[in-house]
Amino acid sequence: MDEELKCPVCGSLFKEPILLPCSHNVCSACARNIIVQTPEGETPPHSRASGNSDYDYLDMDKMSMYSETDSGYGSYTPCLKSPNGVRVFPPTLGNRHCSITCPLCHRSVSLDERGLRGFPRNRLLEAIVARYQQNRAAAVKCQLCDRNPVDATVMCEQCDVFYCTPCQQRCHPSRGPLAKHRLVPPTQPPPAAQQQQQQQPNATARKPTTCAEHEAENYNMYCINCKLPVCYHCLEDGKHGKHDVKPIATMWKTHKGQLSQALNGVSDKAKDAKEFLVQLKNMLQQIQESGVEFEACLVAQCDSLIEALTRQKAKLLTKVTKEREYKLKVVRDQITHCTMRLRQTTGMMEYCLEVIKENDPSGFLLISDPLIKRVQSSQDQWVKGALEPKVGPEFDLTLNTDPLLQTILQLDFAQSKAQTPTAPPAPLLQLEKCCTRNNSATLAWRITAVPPVQVDAYVLELDDGNGGQYREVYVGKETVCTVDGLHFNSSYNARVKAYNSVGVGPYSKTVILKTSDVAWFAFDPTSAHRDIVLTNDNQTVSCNSYDDRVVLGTAAFSKGVHYWELNIDRYDNHPDPAFGVARISTVKDMMLGKDDKAWAMYVDNNRSWFMHNNSHTNRAEGGITKGSTVGILLDLNKRSLTFFINKEQHGPVAFENLDGVFMPAVSLNRNVQVTLITGLEIPKNMKQ
């Protein structure tokens, strides 16, 4: 609270503070020192101290348009009488136009004929300053003594701490960074004043405040418009006659409550600030520990590199040693071999010279022929290359250290500075991995940002196959997604975007995916009755029960024209299997068409019926046998269902006004086995 109780002009505790219209306070003596003269007739409107308290700051700022010579505003030079840098002027004449500038907000206000007496005296602030001085004087003890603190001898104005002489010499030496701090004697009021404060601690607070305009009257009402306490004479004068006025006690309680509520919010912020300071102080320790740990990690990494380089150096030296030993061995062997041959050749040459010296022709001719052959054979042993070294003195080993040296020189931290987080860029669709199969589409994408950007999830969107609105079909972290259940013979537009904690990135380029023209599907074991038996990759179906059981196909149709057939592989004892379409929730333990969720044709070896919701209609002659084929044509463009036997339309159009999602369906018992055939073209021989 110390800073709140100091005058912004003199820097000391407030003495007889007055309240300026801008709600700031200054000492009365300091206010007289900062009064300036204004040009004649240039007093800004609505700015007199006794005028309306709604202070017009914009009009007051017009004072800055005057020159410094005229107004004195704008020159704030520190001096002895103005330690806070506020310009101090000599007292001005009372009959001149004068104004005062707030040293905190630099707002100017003109004075009326009463001068500074037109500003209310802030007696509440005076009382708080008095209590503060009293409490401060009563506790002038050294704040750093461990036990039994002694009287303080000095106080540091910057640190705001009281020291005894030993503690000051130990904790606050007058050298180094603390040399510029100002040490002053501890402030204590005179004994008489202290005794008077003890006798009348609340005298200032209890003394009623009198009206500035009617000094004999106490404030007893509060003008809400002017935001000022007033007396009854102020109301009788008519100055506040049309204003909203309430009893001062009522407004006192109301404003106290409002201030308390406001303090609660500030208290919460202060609590958060304290916790934040604790967090920052803990962070200091964490940074210190992390720095030591990181340095140790860095040293360990560099040592591991040096160790790896040392090991590699040993390996390379071993290779050089082996190469040297090999070369030495080859040269030594070649020396030994050549020396032996040279010795043999030299001996033979000496022998031949001795033979040539003999004068006995018959004896010479007796050994000359084999000797000539032997000499010629010895000469042939010295073939080309025999007198050339097999190895050279140079080592055919080259160690290129330039790339490694360049890498070492480029060795640096991956992120020397914290990167500003950004939203992910648009993903890149990998077209070579995007494909369609039947009525399913697989898409793949990747992020190409350098450096890499954090991605929390991707969002894949597809339109409705007709160029309509997009809808989300996948949200997750995977970069490959397969979407099932699309319409056949349709073209879908697909796009991807990514997002993280910063925001959502842009969409990728759009890719067009076209589903298959015709449907390829099989029977679905997950939706089949437990008595159903599926074989041949779920293309062939039979049953273990004498009762009819239902199995559905894996495809679901909601638009387009689709045709498939079923081949009768086995047909015994004239059963009546049923073929058609159904909802996924149709009953599985009775003949197809018994409920309202299936549309079917059941047929025996002589005739057939159409059945839906247990209603039999349109009996038609002609049945099926082993080897027959039953075809189903589902035309959702015309919303109709038509049946075929052996490629010929059987009966009229069976059902019309179909709407929704339909799945191929069959019901049969143990006397029938059928095989599904899909991917067929639409029959041409349709009856009109």
PDB file of N, CA, C and O in Angstrom, residues 35 38 73 313 655:
ATOM      1  N   ILE A  35       0.539  24.764 -10.316  1.00  0.00           N
ATOM      2  CA  ILE A  35      -0.456  25.612 -10.980  1.00  0.00           C
ATOM      3  C   ILE A  35       0.238  26.390 -12.092  1.00  0.00           C
ATOM      4  O   ILE A  35       1.346  26.906 -11.918  1.00  0.00           O
ATOM      5  N   THR A  38      -2.882  30.251 -17.822  1.00  0.00           N
ATOM      6  CA  THR A  38      -3.424  29.961 -19.151  1.00  0.00           C
ATOM      7  C   THR A  38      -3.763  31.273 -19.825  1.00  0.00           C
ATOM      8  O   THR A  38      -3.996  32.295 -19.160  1.00  0.00           O
ATOM      9  N   TYR A  73       2.662  24.003 -20.264  1.00  0.00           N
ATOM     10  CA  TYR A  73       2.343  22.566 -20.266  1.00  0.00           C
ATOM     11  C   TYR A  73       3.296  21.842 -21.198  1.00  0.00           C
ATOM     12  O   TYR A  73       3.611  22.315 -22.273  1.00  0.00           O
ATOM     13  N   LYS A 313      37.784 -45.784 -35.818  1.00  0.00           N
ATOM     14  CA  LYS A 313      39.203 -45.579 -36.094  1.00  0.00           C
ATOM     15  C   LYS A 313      39.983 -46.863 -35.858  1.00  0.00           C
ATOM     16  O   LYS A 313      40.869 -47.220 -36.653  1.00  0.00           O
ATOM     17  N   PHE A 655     -43.658 -55.373 -57.569  1.00  0.00           N
ATOM     18  CA  PHE A 655     -43.919 -54.354 -56.550  1.00  0.00           C
ATOM     19  C   PHE A 655     -43.529 -52.989 -57.103  1.00  0.00           C
ATOM     20  O   PHE A 655     -42.569 -52.853 -57.866  1.00  0.00           O
TER      21      PHE A 655
END
